[in-house]
Amino acid sequence: MGLRKAARAGIAGTDDDAYREAFDRFLSGTDEKAATHAYLRQVVDRLPARRTLLDIGAAQGTTTRYLAPYFERVVCVEPSEPMRRALARACPRAEVVAAPVGEARVDARADLALLSHVLYYIPRTQWAVTTARVMEWVAPGGVLLVLLQNPDNACMRMVRHFTGHRFDVRELVGELATLPPGLVGRTELDVVPARYHGRNLEETLMVADFLLGVPGAPTPTREAVEAYVRRHFDNEDGTYTFRHDQHVLRIERPPA
C-alpha cells in the first residue's frame, strides 16, 4: 500500500488498535506482500553479506518475519505500540527500537535496510536528511531500499484527487548527490506491481478512507469517497479493484 504507515512515522492519532485493524483489512485484500517478498528475495540473494537486517517501519512484522531467516541479526524501528505487539509475535528475536525514524538510536550496520512507505509522513524537505540518517546505519557494501507507491497508479491518483498531495521517490534521486561522501554509491529504480481487490463496497470504502489518511490533508466526506470508488474501481459484480504498484529506490553504500 503505502499510506498505511502513519503510525510508524509517529503521526498522532494512528497509534491505536483501530489503525491496526484497518491496516490488516487492507493487507487481506492486496497481493502487495507476495510481490514485495518475491522482489526482496532477489535482492537478498545478491547481497555480499547477510549479517544484519534493519526494518524501519516494520509494522506487524510480516516482511520482517519473511526476511529474518536470511540474517544473523534483525533490528526494527517501530514507534506504534499495537504494531510492536504484533511484531513481537511475528518475529520474537527482532530487536525493536520504539521511536520514529527521526529520533531513533540504532546500534547497527545493516547489510539490508528497508525504509518502506514511511516518507509519506516525513516533510518533503526532510527526505534527503532522513535518507542520509538511515544510510549511516547501512554497512559499507550494504543496500537501502526506499519504497513508495508509484505516484501515477490508481490509488495515488485517488489520494491526489482528495488531498492534492503527490509523492514521488524519483525526486529523491537528484538529492542523493548532496549527501556526505561515502554514503551513496550506485542507485536503481525498480517497480513492484500490486493490486487491491475488495470483496464489497463497505470493505473498499474502509480501505479507501485508510489510504486517504494523509497528515494535514482535509478529510473527504464519505459520499465523495463512495462516488469516486464506484466510478473508478467498480467491477460491476459487487467487487472493487485498484492498482497500487510500488517504486523501489535501491541505494547501495560503497564498499569500504
C-alpha positions as a Markdown table, in Angstrom:
| # | Residue | x | y | z |
|---|---|---|---|---|
| 1 | Met | 0.0 | 0.0 | 0.0 |
| 2 | Gly | 1.9 | 2.9 | 1.3 |
| 3 | Leu | -0.1 | 5.4 | 3.1 |
| 4 | Arg | -0.8 | 2.9 | 5.9 |
| 5 | Lys | 2.4 | 3.8 | 7.8 |
| 6 | Ala | 1.5 | 6.9 | 9.6 |
| 7 | Ala | 1.9 | 5.2 | 13.0 |
| 8 | Arg | 5.4 | 4.2 | 12.0 |
| 9 | Ala | 6.4 | 7.7 | 11.4 |
| 10 | Gly | 5.0 | 8.8 | 14.8 |
| 11 | Ile | 1.8 | 10.6 | 13.5 |
| 12 | Ala | -0.7 | 11.4 | 16.2 |
| 13 | Gly | -4.0 | 9.6 | 16.1 |
| 14 | Thr | -2.7 | 6.4 | 14.5 |
| 15 | Asp | -1.2 | 4.7 | 17.4 |
| 16 | Asp | -4.2 | 2.5 | 18.3 |
| 17 | Asp | -5.8 | -0.8 | 17.6 |
| 18 | Ala | -8.3 | 0.6 | 15.2 |
| 19 | Tyr | -5.5 | 1.7 | 13.0 |
| 20 | Arg | -4.0 | -1.8 | 13.0 |
| 21 | Glu | -7.4 | -3.3 | 12.2 |
| 22 | Ala | -7.7 | -1.0 | 9.1 |
| 23 | Phe | -4.1 | -2.0 | 8.1 |
| 24 | Asp | -4.9 | -5.7 | 8.4 |
| 25 | Arg | -8.1 | -5.2 | 6.3 |
| 26 | Phe | -6.0 | -3.6 | 3.6 |
| 27 | Leu | -3.4 | -6.4 | 3.7 |
| 28 | Ser | -6.1 | -9.1 | 3.4 |
| 29 | Gly | -7.2 | -7.8 | 0.0 |
| 30 | Thr | -3.9 | -6.9 | -1.6 |
| 31 | Asp | -1.2 | -9.0 | -3.3 |
| 32 | Glu | 1.5 | -6.5 | -2.3 |
| 33 | Lys | 3.2 | -8.6 | 0.3 |
| 34 | Ala | 3.6 | -11.6 | -2.0 |
| 35 | Ala | 5.0 | -9.5 | -4.8 |
| 36 | Thr | 7.3 | -7.5 | -2.5 |
| 37 | His | 8.6 | -10.6 | -0.8 |
| 38 | Ala | 9.5 | -12.2 | -4.2 |
| 39 | Tyr | 11.3 | -9.0 | -5.1 |
| 40 | Leu | 13.1 | -8.8 | -1.7 |
| 41 | Arg | 14.3 | -12.4 | -2.1 |
| 42 | Gln | 16.1 | -11.5 | -5.3 |
| 43 | Val | 17.8 | -8.6 | -3.5 |
| 44 | Val | 18.8 | -10.8 | -0.6 |
| 45 | Asp | 20.3 | -13.4 | -3.0 |
| 46 | Arg | 22.6 | -10.7 | -4.4 |
| 47 | Leu | 23.9 | -9.3 | -1.1 |
| 48 | Pro | 27.6 | -9.7 | -0.4 |
| 49 | Ala | 26.8 | -10.4 | 3.3 |
| 50 | Arg | 23.8 | -11.2 | 5.4 |
| 51 | Arg | 24.7 | -10.2 | 8.9 |
| 52 | Thr | 22.1 | -7.6 | 9.9 |
| 53 | Leu | 18.6 | -6.7 | 8.6 |
| 54 | Leu | 17.2 | -3.3 | 9.6 |
| 55 | Asp | 13.5 | -2.8 | 9.0 |
| 56 | Ile | 12.4 | 0.8 | 9.6 |
| 57 | Gly | 8.6 | 0.9 | 9.9 |
| 58 | Ala | 8.3 | -2.8 | 10.5 |
| 59 | Ala | 4.6 | -2.6 | 11.4 |
| 60 | Gln | 3.2 | -6.0 | 12.4 |
| 61 | Gly | 6.3 | -7.8 | 11.1 |
| 62 | Thr | 5.1 | -9.7 | 8.1 |
| 63 | Thr | 8.1 | -8.7 | 6.0 |
| 64 | Thr | 10.4 | -8.9 | 9.0 |
| 65 | Arg | 9.4 | -12.4 | 9.6 |
| 66 | Tyr | 9.9 | -13.3 | 6.0 |
| 67 | Leu | 13.4 | -11.9 | 5.8 |
| 68 | Ala | 14.6 | -12.8 | 9.3 |
| 69 | Pro | 15.8 | -16.4 | 8.5 |
| 70 | Tyr | 18.4 | -15.0 | 6.0 |
| 71 | Phe | 20.1 | -12.8 | 8.6 |
| 72 | Glu | 22.0 | -13.3 | 11.8 |
| 73 | Arg | 20.6 | -10.2 | 13.5 |
| 74 | Val | 17.3 | -8.3 | 13.0 |
| 75 | Val | 16.7 | -4.8 | 14.1 |
| 76 | Cys | 13.4 | -2.9 | 13.7 |
| 77 | Val | 12.3 | 0.7 | 14.2 |
| 78 | Glu | 8.6 | 0.8 | 15.1 |
| 79 | Pro | 7.0 | 3.6 | 17.2 |
| 80 | Ser | 3.5 | 2.2 | 17.3 |
| 81 | Glu | 2.7 | 0.1 | 20.4 |
| 82 | Pro | -0.1 | -2.0 | 18.7 |
| 83 | Met | 2.3 | -2.7 | 15.8 |
| 84 | Arg | 5.1 | -3.6 | 18.2 |
| 85 | Arg | 2.9 | -6.1 | 20.0 |
| 86 | Ala | 2.2 | -7.8 | 16.7 |
| 87 | Leu | 5.8 | -7.6 | 15.6 |
| 88 | Ala | 6.9 | -9.3 | 18.8 |
| 89 | Arg | 4.7 | -12.2 | 18.0 |
| 90 | Ala | 5.7 | -12.4 | 14.3 |
| 91 | Cys | 9.5 | -12.1 | 14.9 |
| 92 | Pro | 10.4 | -12.6 | 18.6 |
| 93 | Arg | 14.1 | -12.3 | 18.0 |
| 94 | Ala | 13.9 | -8.9 | 16.5 |
| 95 | Glu | 15.5 | -6.1 | 18.5 |
| 96 | Val | 12.9 | -3.2 | 18.4 |
| 97 | Val | 13.6 | 0.5 | 18.7 |
| 98 | Ala | 10.4 | 2.2 | 19.8 |
| 99 | Ala | 10.8 | 5.6 | 18.2 |
| 100 | Pro | 10.1 | 7.4 | 14.9 |
| 101 | Val | 13.0 | 7.3 | 12.4 |
| 102 | Gly | 14.0 | 10.9 | 13.1 |
| 103 | Glu | 14.5 | 10.2 | 16.8 |
| 104 | Ala | 15.7 | 6.6 | 16.7 |
| 105 | Arg | 19.1 | 5.5 | 18.0 |
| 106 | Val | 20.2 | 2.4 | 16.1 |
| 107 | Asp | 23.3 | 0.5 | 17.0 |
| 108 | Ala | 23.6 | -1.5 | 13.8 |
| 109 | Arg | 25.3 | -1.6 | 10.4 |
| 110 | Ala | 22.8 | -3.3 | 8.2 |
| 111 | Asp | 23.6 | -5.3 | 5.1 |
| 112 | Leu | 20.0 | -4.7 | 4.0 |
| 113 | Ala | 17.8 | -1.8 | 5.3 |
| 114 | Leu | 14.2 | -1.1 | 4.4 |
| 115 | Leu | 12.6 | 2.3 | 4.5 |
| 116 | Ser | 9.2 | 1.1 | 3.4 |
| 117 | His | 6.3 | 3.5 | 2.8 |
| 118 | Val | 7.5 | 5.9 | 5.6 |
| 119 | Leu | 8.4 | 9.0 | 3.6 |
| 120 | Tyr | 4.8 | 10.0 | 3.1 |
| 121 | Tyr | 4.9 | 11.1 | 6.7 |
| 122 | Ile | 8.2 | 12.9 | 6.6 |
| 123 | Pro | 8.2 | 16.5 | 5.3 |
| 124 | Arg | 9.4 | 16.6 | 1.7 |
| 125 | Thr | 12.2 | 18.9 | 2.7 |
| 126 | Gln | 13.5 | 16.2 | 5.1 |
| 127 | Trp | 13.6 | 13.3 | 2.7 |
| 128 | Ala | 17.3 | 13.6 | 1.9 |
| 129 | Val | 18.2 | 14.2 | 5.6 |
| 130 | Thr | 16.2 | 11.2 | 6.6 |
| 131 | Thr | 17.8 | 9.0 | 3.9 |
| 132 | Ala | 21.3 | 10.2 | 5.0 |
| 133 | Arg | 20.4 | 9.3 | 8.6 |
| 134 | Val | 19.4 | 5.8 | 7.5 |
| 135 | Met | 22.4 | 5.3 | 5.3 |
| 136 | Glu | 24.6 | 5.9 | 8.3 |
| 137 | Trp | 23.1 | 2.7 | 9.7 |
| 138 | Val | 23.9 | 0.7 | 6.5 |
| 139 | Ala | 27.2 | -1.2 | 6.3 |
| 140 | Pro | 29.7 | -0.5 | 3.6 |
| 141 | Gly | 28.6 | -2.6 | 0.6 |
| 142 | Gly | 25.1 | -2.8 | 2.0 |
| 143 | Val | 21.8 | -1.7 | 0.5 |
| 144 | Leu | 18.9 | 0.5 | 1.4 |
| 145 | Leu | 15.6 | 0.1 | -0.2 |
| 146 | Val | 13.2 | 3.1 | -0.2 |
| 147 | Leu | 9.7 | 2.1 | -1.1 |
| 148 | Leu | 6.8 | 4.4 | -2.1 |
| 149 | Gln | 3.9 | 4.0 | -4.3 |
| 150 | Asn | 4.1 | 4.9 | -8.0 |
| 151 | Pro | 2.5 | 8.4 | -7.9 |
| 152 | Asp | 0.7 | 7.6 | -11.2 |
| 153 | Asn | -1.1 | 4.4 | -10.0 |
| 154 | Ala | -4.8 | 4.3 | -9.4 |
| 155 | Cys | -4.5 | 4.5 | -5.6 |
| 156 | Met | -2.3 | 7.6 | -5.7 |
| 157 | Arg | -4.5 | 9.3 | -8.3 |
| 158 | Met | -7.3 | 9.0 | -5.7 |
| 159 | Val | -5.0 | 10.4 | -3.0 |
| 160 | Arg | -4.0 | 13.3 | -5.2 |
| 161 | His | -7.7 | 13.9 | -6.1 |
| 162 | Phe | -8.8 | 14.3 | -2.5 |
| 163 | Thr | -5.7 | 15.7 | -0.8 |
| 164 | Gly | -3.7 | 17.4 | -3.5 |
| 165 | His | -0.5 | 15.6 | -2.4 |
| 166 | Arg | 1.8 | 13.8 | -4.8 |
| 167 | Phe | 4.7 | 11.6 | -3.5 |
| 168 | Asp | 7.4 | 10.6 | -5.9 |
| 169 | Val | 10.6 | 8.8 | -4.7 |
| 170 | Arg | 12.2 | 9.7 | -8.1 |
| 171 | Glu | 12.6 | 13.3 | -6.8 |
| 172 | Leu | 14.9 | 12.0 | -4.1 |
| 173 | Val | 17.5 | 10.6 | -6.6 |
| 174 | Gly | 18.9 | 14.0 | -7.6 |
| 175 | Glu | 19.3 | 15.0 | -3.9 |
| 176 | Leu | 21.4 | 12.0 | -3.1 |
| 177 | Ala | 24.5 | 13.6 | -4.6 |
| 178 | Thr | 24.3 | 16.2 | -1.8 |
| 179 | Leu | 24.7 | 13.6 | 0.9 |
| 180 | Pro | 28.1 | 13.2 | 2.7 |
| 181 | Pro | 30.8 | 11.3 | 0.7 |
| 182 | Gly | 30.9 | 7.6 | 1.2 |
| 183 | Leu | 27.2 | 7.1 | 1.8 |
| 184 | Val | 25.8 | 6.7 | -1.6 |
| 185 | Gly | 27.1 | 4.6 | -4.5 |
| 186 | Arg | 25.0 | 3.1 | -7.3 |
| 187 | Thr | 21.2 | 3.7 | -7.4 |
| 188 | Glu | 18.5 | 1.9 | -9.3 |
| 189 | Leu | 14.7 | 2.4 | -9.5 |
| 190 | Asp | 12.6 | -0.8 | -9.7 |
| 191 | Val | 8.9 | -1.3 | -9.9 |
| 192 | Val | 6.9 | -3.9 | -7.9 |
| 193 | Pro | 3.3 | -4.4 | -9.1 |
| 194 | Ala | 0.5 | -4.6 | -6.6 |
| 195 | Arg | -3.3 | -4.8 | -6.8 |
| 196 | Tyr | -6.0 | -4.4 | -4.1 |
| 197 | His | -9.3 | -6.4 | -4.5 |
| 198 | Gly | -12.2 | -5.5 | -2.2 |
| 199 | Arg | -15.0 | -8.1 | -1.8 |
| 200 | Asn | -17.7 | -5.4 | -1.3 |
| 201 | Leu | -18.3 | -1.7 | -1.1 |
| 202 | Glu | -18.1 | -1.3 | 2.7 |
| 203 | Glu | -14.7 | -3.1 | 2.8 |
| 204 | Thr | -13.3 | -1.0 | -0.1 |
| 205 | Leu | -14.6 | 2.3 | 1.5 |
| 206 | Met | -12.8 | 1.4 | 4.8 |
| 207 | Val | -9.6 | 0.8 | 2.9 |
| 208 | Ala | -10.0 | 3.9 | 0.8 |
| 209 | Asp | -10.5 | 6.0 | 3.9 |
| 210 | Phe | -7.4 | 4.4 | 5.4 |
| 211 | Leu | -5.4 | 5.2 | 2.3 |
| 212 | Leu | -6.5 | 8.8 | 2.3 |
| 213 | Gly | -5.2 | 9.5 | 5.8 |
| 214 | Val | -2.5 | 11.9 | 4.8 |
| 215 | Pro | -1.4 | 14.1 | 7.7 |
| 216 | Gly | -2.6 | 17.7 | 7.4 |
| 217 | Ala | -4.9 | 16.9 | 4.5 |
| 218 | Pro | -8.7 | 17.6 | 4.7 |
| 219 | Thr | -10.9 | 14.6 | 5.4 |
| 220 | Pro | -13.2 | 14.0 | 2.4 |
| 221 | Thr | -16.9 | 13.1 | 3.0 |
| 222 | Arg | -18.0 | 9.5 | 2.8 |
| 223 | Glu | -20.3 | 10.4 | 0.0 |
| 224 | Ala | -17.5 | 11.9 | -2.1 |
| 225 | Val | -15.2 | 8.9 | -1.5 |
| 226 | Glu | -18.0 | 6.5 | -2.3 |
| 227 | Ala | -18.8 | 8.2 | -5.5 |
| 228 | Tyr | -15.1 | 8.1 | -6.5 |
| 229 | Val | -14.8 | 4.4 | -5.6 |
| 230 | Arg | -17.9 | 3.5 | -7.6 |
| 231 | Arg | -16.8 | 5.5 | -10.6 |
| 232 | His | -13.2 | 4.3 | -10.8 |
| 233 | Phe | -12.9 | 0.9 | -9.0 |
| 234 | Asp | -16.2 | -0.9 | -9.6 |
| 235 | Asn | -16.0 | -4.2 | -11.3 |
| 236 | Glu | -19.8 | -4.3 | -11.8 |
| 237 | Asp | -20.1 | -7.6 | -9.9 |
| 238 | Gly | -20.1 | -6.2 | -6.3 |
| 239 | Thr | -16.3 | -6.2 | -6.0 |
| 240 | Tyr | -13.8 | -3.4 | -6.4 |
| 241 | Thr | -10.2 | -3.3 | -7.7 |
| 242 | Phe | -7.4 | -0.8 | -8.0 |
| 243 | Arg | -3.7 | -0.9 | -8.8 |
| 244 | His | -1.1 | 0.4 | -6.3 |
| 245 | Asp | 2.3 | -0.5 | -7.9 |
| 246 | Gln | 5.3 | 0.4 | -5.9 |
| 247 | His | 8.5 | 2.2 | -6.8 |
| 248 | Val | 11.6 | 0.9 | -5.0 |
| 249 | Leu | 14.7 | 3.1 | -5.0 |
| 250 | Arg | 17.7 | 0.8 | -4.4 |
| 251 | Ile | 20.7 | 2.7 | -2.9 |
| 252 | Glu | 24.0 | 0.9 | -2.4 |
| 253 | Arg | 26.6 | 2.1 | 0.1 |
| 254 | Pro | 30.1 | 1.9 | -1.4 |
| 255 | Pro | 32.4 | -0.8 | 0.0 |
| 256 | Ala | 34.9 | 0.4 | 2.5 |
